[in-house]
PDB file of C-alpha atoms and ligand atoms in Angstrom:
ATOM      1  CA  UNK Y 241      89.502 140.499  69.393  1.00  0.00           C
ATOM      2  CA  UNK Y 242      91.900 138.462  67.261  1.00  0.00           C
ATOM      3  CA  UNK Y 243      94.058 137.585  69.981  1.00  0.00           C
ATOM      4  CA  UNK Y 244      90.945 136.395  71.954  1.00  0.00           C
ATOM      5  CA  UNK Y 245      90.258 134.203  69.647  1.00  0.00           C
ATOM      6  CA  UNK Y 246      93.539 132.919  69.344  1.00  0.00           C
ATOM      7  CA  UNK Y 247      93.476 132.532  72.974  1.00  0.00           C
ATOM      8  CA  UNK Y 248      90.760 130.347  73.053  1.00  0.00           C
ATOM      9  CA  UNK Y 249      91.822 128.162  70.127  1.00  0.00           C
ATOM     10  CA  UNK Y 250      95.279 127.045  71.986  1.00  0.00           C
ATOM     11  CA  UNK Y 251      93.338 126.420  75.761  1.00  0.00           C
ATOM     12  CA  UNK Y 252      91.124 123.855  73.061  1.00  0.00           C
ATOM     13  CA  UNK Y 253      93.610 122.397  71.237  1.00  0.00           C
ATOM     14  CA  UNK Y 254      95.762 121.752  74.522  1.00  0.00           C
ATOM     15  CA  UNK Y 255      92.676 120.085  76.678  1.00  0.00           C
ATOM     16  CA  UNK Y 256      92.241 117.863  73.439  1.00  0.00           C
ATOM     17  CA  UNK Y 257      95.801 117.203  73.675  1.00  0.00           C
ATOM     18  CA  UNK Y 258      95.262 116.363  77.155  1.00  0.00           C
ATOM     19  CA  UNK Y 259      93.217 113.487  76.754  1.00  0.00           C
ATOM     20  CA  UNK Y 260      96.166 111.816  74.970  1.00  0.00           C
ATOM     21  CA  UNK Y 261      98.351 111.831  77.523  1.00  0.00           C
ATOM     22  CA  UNK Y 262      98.189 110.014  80.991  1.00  0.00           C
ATOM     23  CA  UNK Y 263      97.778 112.061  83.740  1.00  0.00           C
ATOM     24  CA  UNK Y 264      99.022 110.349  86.953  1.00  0.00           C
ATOM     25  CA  UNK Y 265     101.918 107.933  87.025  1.00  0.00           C
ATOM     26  CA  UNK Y 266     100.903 104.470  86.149  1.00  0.00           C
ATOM     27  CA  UNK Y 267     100.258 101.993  89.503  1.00  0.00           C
ATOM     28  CA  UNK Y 268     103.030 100.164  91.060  1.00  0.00           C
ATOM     29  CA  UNK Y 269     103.397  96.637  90.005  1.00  0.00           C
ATOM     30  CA  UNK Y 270     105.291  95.785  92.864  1.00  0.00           C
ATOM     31  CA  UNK Y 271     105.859  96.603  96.497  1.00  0.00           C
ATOM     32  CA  UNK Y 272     108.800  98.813  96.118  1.00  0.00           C
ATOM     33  CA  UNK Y 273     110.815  99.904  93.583  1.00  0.00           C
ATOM     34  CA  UNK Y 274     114.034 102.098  94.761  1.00  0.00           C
ATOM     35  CA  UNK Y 275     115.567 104.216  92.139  1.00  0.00           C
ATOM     36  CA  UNK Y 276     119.472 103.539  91.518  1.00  0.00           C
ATOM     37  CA  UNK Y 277     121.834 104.947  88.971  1.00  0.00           C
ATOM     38  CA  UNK Y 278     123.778 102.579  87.480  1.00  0.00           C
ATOM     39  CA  UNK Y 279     120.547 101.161  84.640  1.00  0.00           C
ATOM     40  CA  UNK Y 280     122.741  97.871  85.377  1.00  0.00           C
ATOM     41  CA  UNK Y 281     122.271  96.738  88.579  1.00  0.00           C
ATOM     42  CA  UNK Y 282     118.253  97.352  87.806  1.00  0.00           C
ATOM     43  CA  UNK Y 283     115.823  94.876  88.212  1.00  0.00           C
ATOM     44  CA  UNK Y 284     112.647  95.667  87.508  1.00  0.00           C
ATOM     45  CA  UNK Y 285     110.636  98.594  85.318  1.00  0.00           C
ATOM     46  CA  UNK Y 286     107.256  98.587  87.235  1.00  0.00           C
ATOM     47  CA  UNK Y 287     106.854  95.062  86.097  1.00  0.00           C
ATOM     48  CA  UNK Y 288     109.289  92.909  84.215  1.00  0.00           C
ATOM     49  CA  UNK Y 289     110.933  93.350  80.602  1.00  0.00           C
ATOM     50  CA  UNK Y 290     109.691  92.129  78.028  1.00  0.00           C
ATOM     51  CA  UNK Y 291     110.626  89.160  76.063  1.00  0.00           C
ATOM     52  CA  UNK Y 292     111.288  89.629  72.433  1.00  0.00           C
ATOM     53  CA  UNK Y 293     108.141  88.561  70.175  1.00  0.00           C
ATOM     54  CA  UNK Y 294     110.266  86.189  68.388  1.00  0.00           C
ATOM     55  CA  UNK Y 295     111.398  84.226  71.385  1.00  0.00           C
ATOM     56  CA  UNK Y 296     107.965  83.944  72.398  1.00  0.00           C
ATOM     57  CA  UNK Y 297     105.736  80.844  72.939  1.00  0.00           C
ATOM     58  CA  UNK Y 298     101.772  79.641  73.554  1.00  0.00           C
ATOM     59  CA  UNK Y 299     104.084  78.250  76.695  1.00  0.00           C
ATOM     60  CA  UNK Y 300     104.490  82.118  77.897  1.00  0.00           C
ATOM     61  CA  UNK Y 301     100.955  82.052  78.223  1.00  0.00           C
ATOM     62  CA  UNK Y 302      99.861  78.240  79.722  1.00  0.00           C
ATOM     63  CA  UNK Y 303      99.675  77.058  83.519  1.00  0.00           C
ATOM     64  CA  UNK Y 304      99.251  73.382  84.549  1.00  0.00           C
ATOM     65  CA  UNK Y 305      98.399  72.390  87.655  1.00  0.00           C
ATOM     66  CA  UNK Y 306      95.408  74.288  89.118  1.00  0.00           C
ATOM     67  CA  UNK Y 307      93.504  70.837  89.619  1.00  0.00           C
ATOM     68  CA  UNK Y 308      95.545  70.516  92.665  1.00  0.00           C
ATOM     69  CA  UNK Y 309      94.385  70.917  96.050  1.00  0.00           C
ATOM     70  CA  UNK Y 310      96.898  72.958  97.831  1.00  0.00           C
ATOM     71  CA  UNK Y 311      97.889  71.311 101.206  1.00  0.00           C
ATOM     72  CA  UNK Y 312      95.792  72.700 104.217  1.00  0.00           C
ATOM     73  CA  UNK Y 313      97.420  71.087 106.900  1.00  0.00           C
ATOM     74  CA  UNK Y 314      98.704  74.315 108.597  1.00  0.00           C
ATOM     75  CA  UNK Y 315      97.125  76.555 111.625  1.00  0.00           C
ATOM     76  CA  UNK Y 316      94.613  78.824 109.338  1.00  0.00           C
ATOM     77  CA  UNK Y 317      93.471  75.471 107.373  1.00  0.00           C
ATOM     78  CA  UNK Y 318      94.056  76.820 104.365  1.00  0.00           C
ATOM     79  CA  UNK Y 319      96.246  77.021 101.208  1.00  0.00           C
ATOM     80  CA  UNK Y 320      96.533  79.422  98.129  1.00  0.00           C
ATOM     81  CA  UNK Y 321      98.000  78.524  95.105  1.00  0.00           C
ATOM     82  CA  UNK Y 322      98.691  81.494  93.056  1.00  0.00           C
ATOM     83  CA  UNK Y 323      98.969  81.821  89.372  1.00  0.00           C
ATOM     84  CA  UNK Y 324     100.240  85.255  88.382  1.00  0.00           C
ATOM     85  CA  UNK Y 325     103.234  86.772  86.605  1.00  0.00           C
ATOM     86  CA  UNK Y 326     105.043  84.679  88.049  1.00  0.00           C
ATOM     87  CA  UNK Y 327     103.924  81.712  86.860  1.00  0.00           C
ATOM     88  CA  UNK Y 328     102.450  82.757  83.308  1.00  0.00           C
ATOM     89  CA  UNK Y 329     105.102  85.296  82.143  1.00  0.00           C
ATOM     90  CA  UNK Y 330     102.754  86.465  79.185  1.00  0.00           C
ATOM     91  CA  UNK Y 331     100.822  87.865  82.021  1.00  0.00           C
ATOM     92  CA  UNK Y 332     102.978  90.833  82.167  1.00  0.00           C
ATOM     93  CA  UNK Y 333     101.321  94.293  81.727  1.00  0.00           C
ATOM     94  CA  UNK Y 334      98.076  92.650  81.457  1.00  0.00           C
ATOM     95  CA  UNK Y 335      96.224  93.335  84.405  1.00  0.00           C
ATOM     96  CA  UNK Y 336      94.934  90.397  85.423  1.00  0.00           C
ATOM     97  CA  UNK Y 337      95.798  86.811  87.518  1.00  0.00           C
ATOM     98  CA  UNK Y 338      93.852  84.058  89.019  1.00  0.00           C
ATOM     99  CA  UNK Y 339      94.508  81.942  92.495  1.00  0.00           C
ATOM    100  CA  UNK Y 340      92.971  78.869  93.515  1.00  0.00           C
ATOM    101  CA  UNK Y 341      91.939  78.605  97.172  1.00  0.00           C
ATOM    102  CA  UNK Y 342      91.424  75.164  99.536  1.00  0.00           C
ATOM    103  CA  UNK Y 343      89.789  75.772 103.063  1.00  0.00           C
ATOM    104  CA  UNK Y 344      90.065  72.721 105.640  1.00  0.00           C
ATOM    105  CA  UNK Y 345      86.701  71.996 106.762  1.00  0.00           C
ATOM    106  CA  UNK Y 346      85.940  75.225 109.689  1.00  0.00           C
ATOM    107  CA  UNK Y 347      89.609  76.575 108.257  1.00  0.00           C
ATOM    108  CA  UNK Y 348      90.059  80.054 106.688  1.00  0.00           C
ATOM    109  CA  UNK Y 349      92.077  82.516 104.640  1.00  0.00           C
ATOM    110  CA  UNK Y 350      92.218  85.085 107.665  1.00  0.00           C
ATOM    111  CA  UNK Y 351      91.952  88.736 106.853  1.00  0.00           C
ATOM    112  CA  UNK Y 352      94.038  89.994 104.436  1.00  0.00           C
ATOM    113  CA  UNK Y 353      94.219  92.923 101.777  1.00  0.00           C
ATOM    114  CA  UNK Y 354      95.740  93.304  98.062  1.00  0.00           C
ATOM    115  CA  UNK Y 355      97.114  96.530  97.693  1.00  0.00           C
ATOM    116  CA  UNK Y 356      96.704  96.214  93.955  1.00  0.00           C
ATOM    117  CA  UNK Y 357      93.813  93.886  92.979  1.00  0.00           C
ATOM    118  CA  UNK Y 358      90.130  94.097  93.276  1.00  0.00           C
ATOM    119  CA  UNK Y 359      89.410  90.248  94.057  1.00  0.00           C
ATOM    120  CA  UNK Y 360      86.594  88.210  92.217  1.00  0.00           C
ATOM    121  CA  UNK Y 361      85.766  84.730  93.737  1.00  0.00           C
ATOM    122  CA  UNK Y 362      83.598  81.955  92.492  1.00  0.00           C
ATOM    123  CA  UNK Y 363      83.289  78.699  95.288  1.00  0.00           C
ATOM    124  CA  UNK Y 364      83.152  75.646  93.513  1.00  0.00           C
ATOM    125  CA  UNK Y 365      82.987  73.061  96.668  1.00  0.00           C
ATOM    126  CA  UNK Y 366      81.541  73.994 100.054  1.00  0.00           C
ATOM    127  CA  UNK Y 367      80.158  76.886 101.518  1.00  0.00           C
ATOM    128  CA  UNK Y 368      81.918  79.965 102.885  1.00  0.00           C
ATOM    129  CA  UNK Y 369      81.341  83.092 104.967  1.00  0.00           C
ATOM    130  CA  UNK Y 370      83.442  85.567 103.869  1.00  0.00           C
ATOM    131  CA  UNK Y 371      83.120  89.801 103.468  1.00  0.00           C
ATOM    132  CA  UNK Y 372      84.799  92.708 103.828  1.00  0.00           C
ATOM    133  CA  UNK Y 373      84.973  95.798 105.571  1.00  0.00           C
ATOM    134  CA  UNK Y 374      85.115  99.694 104.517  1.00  0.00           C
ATOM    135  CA  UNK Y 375      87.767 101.941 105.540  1.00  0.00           C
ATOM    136  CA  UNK Y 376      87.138 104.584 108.886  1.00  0.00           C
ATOM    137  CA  UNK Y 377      85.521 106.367 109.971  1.00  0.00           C
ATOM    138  CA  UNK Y 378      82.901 103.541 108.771  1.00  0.00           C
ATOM    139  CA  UNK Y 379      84.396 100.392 108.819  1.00  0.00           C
ATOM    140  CA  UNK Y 380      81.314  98.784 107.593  1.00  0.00           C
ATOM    141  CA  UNK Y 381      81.414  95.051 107.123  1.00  0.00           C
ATOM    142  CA  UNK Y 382      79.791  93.280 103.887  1.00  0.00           C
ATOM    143  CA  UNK Y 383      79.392  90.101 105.008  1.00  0.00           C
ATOM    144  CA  UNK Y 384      77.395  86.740 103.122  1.00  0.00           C
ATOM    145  CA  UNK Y 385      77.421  82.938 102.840  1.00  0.00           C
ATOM    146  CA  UNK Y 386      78.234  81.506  99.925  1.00  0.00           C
ATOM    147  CA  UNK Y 387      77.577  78.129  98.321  1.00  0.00           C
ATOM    148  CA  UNK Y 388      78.758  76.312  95.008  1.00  0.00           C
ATOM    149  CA  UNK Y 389      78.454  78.751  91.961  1.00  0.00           C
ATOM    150  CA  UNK Y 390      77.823  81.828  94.644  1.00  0.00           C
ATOM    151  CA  UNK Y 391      80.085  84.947  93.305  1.00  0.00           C
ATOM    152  CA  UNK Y 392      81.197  87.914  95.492  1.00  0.00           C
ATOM    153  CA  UNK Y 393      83.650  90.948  95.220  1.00  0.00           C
ATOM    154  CA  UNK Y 394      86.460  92.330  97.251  1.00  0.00           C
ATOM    155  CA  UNK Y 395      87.630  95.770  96.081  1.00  0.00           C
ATOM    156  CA  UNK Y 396      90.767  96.901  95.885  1.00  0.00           C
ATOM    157  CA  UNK Y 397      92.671  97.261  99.319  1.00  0.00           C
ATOM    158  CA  UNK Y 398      90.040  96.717 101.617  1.00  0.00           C
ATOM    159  CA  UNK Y 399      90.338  93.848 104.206  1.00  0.00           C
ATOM    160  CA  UNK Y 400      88.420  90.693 103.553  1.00  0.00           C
ATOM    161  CA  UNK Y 401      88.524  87.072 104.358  1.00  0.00           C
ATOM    162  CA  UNK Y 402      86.437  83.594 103.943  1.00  0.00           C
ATOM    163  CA  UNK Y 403      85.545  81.156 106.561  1.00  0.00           C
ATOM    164  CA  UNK Y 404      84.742  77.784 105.688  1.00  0.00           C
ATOM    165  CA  UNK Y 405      81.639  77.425 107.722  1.00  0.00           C
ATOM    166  CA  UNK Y 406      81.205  73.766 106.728  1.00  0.00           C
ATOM    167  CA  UNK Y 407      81.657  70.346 107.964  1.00  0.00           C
ATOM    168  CA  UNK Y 408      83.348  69.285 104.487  1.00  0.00           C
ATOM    169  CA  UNK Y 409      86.482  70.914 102.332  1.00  0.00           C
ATOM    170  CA  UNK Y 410      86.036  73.406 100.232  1.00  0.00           C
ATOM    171  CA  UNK Y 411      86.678  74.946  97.381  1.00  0.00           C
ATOM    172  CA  UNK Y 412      87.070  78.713  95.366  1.00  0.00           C
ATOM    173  CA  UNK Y 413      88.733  80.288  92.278  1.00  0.00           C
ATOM    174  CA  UNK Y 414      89.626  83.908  92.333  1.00  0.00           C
ATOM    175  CA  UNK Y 415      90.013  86.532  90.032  1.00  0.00           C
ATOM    176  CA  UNK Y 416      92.915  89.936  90.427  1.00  0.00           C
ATOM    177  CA  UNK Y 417      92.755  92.676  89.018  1.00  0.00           C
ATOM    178  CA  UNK Y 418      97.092  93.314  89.000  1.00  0.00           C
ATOM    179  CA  UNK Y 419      99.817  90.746  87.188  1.00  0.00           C
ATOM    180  CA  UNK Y 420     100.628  90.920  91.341  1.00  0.00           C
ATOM    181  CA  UNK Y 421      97.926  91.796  93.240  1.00  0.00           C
ATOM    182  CA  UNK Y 422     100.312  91.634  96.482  1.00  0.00           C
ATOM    183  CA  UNK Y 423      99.159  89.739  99.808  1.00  0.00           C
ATOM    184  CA  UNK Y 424      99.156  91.957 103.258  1.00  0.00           C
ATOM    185  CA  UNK Y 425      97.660  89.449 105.812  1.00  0.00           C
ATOM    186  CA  UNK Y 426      96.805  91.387 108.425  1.00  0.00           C
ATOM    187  CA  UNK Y 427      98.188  89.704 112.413  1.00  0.00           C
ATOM    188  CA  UNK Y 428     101.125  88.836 109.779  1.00  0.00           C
ATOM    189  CA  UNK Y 429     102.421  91.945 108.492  1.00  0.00           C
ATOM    190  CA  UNK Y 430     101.108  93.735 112.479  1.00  0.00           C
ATOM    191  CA  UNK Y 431     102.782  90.779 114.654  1.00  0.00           C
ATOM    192  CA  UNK Y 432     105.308  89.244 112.378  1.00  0.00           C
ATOM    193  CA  UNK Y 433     106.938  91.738 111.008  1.00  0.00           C
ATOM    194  CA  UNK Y 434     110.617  91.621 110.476  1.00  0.00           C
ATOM    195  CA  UNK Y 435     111.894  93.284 112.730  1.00  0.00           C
ATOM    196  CA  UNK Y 436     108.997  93.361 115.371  1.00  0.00           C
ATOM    197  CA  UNK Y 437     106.748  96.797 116.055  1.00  0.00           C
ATOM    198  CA  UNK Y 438     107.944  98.012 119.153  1.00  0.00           C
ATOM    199  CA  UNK Y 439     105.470  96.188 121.445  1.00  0.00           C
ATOM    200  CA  UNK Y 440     104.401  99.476 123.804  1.00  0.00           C
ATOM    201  CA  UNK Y 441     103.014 101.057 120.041  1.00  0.00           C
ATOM    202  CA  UNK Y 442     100.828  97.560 119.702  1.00  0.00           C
ATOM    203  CA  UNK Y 443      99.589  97.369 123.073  1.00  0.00           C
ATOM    204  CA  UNK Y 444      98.421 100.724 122.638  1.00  0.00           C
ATOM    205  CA  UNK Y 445      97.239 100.651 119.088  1.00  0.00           C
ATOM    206  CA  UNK Y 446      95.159  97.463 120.015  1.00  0.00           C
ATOM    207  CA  UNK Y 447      94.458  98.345 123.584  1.00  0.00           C
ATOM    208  CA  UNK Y 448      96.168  94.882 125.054  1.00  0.00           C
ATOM    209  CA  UNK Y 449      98.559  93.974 128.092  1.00  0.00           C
ATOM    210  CA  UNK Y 450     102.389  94.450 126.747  1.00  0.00           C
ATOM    211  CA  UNK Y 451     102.299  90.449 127.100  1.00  0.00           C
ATOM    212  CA  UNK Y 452      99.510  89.770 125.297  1.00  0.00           C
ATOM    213  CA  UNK Y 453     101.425  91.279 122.472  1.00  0.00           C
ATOM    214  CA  UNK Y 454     104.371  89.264 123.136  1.00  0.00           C
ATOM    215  CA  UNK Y 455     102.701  86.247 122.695  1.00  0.00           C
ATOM    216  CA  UNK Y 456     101.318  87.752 119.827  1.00  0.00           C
ATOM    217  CA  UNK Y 457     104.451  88.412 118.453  1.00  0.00           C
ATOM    218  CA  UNK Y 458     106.093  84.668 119.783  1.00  0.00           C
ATOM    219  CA  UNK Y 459     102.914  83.295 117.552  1.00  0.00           C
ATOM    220  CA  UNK Y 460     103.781  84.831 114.196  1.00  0.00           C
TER     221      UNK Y 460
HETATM  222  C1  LIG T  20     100.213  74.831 100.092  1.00  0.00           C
HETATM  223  O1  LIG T  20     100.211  73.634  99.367  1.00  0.00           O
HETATM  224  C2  LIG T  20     101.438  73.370  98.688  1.00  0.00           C
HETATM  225  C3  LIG T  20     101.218  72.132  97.842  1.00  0.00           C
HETATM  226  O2  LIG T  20     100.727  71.066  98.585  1.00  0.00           O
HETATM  227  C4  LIG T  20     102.547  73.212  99.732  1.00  0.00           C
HETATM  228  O3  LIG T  20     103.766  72.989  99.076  1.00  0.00           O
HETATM  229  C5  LIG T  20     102.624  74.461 100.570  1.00  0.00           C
HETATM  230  O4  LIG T  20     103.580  74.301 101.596  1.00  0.00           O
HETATM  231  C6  LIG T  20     101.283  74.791 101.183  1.00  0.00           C
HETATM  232  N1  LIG T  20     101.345  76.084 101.857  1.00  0.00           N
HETATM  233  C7  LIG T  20     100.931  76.259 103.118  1.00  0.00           C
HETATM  234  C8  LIG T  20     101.022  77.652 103.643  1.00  0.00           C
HETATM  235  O5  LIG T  20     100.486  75.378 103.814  1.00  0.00           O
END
């Protein structure tokens, strides 16, 4: 009976323990992270070190710039300036970065995912169809226009884009969820990958003629 009891009061005290500790290893902050031996060759810890408090500066934390246009004049008509860790370096471990998007009037951020980030976006100038779409066997699309003050959601690692269905430029600010949410855009990273995908594995996987994937491949 004793031992019973005793038992029961270790299983407690260990599930209350539990809830201390993490348990699952935190997400990657960057693409990939290789393990070496020698600690001084490394580069990164799942993020970046940290600077000592002392050192540290309301500079560490400040961005200038975002008033900008980026410069659209390129084949998707669009540009992205990005403000994460990399430009605010007391962004590190935080969770959290913001871009600024310009569309060229009928231009677009094509279809893209971040493999770390659930995306916020507010448009400020213009109007924009954008959504995104579920992962199989569904592969629903969300899909709405926006207009100025309109806000809608792209969760984490699904494939979205915006269209800028207008006759005029416009304009959105985005929200990530990740210090580095990570960009995959999709004909990029499937046609213009370095090296190339064998092109008989892409003319199958997208059901094309062999040189309709080379040209493919030639564009990106
Ligand atoms: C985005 O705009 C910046 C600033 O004008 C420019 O330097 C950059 O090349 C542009 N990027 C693309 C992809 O057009």
């Amino acid at each position: 009976m004793m031992k019973g009891v005793h038992f029961l009061a270790i299983v407690a005290l260990l599930s209350l323990a539990s809830s201390f500790v993490s348990a699952f290893d935190p997400s990657p902050l960057q693409d990939i992270c290789v393990a070496i031996d020698d600690p001084k060759s490394a580069v990164f810890v799942n993020g970046k070190f940290c600077k000592d408090l002392k050192d540290t500066k309301a500079d560490d934390f400040y961005f200038s710039g975002l008033q900008i246009p980026g410069n659209t004049d390129n084949r998707v008509g669009s540009n992205v300036t990005t403000v994460n860790v990399d430009q605010i370096p007391g962004l590190n471990t935080l969770g959290i970065s913001l871009v600024r998007i310009d569309y060229a009037p009928y231009g677009q951020n094509p279809p893209h995912t971040h493999p770390r980030a659930t995306e916020i976006l507010v448009v400020v100038e213009g109007t924009l169809l954008v959504g995104f779409v579920t992962s199989n066997p569904e592969n629903r699309l969300f899909t709405k226009v926006l207009k100025k003050g309109d806000v809608f959601v792209f969760p984490i690692g699904l494939i979205h884009f915006q269209f800028n269905a207008g006759k005029t430029n416009a304009v959105a600010f985005a929200g990530l969820s990740s210090q580095n949410a990570g960009v995959i855009t999709i004909a990029n990273a499937v046609f213009g990958s370095n090296l190339p995908i064998n092109s008989d594995v892409l003319a199958k996987a997208f059901q094309l003629d062999k040189n309709i994937i080379k040209d493919l491949q030639k564009k990106f």
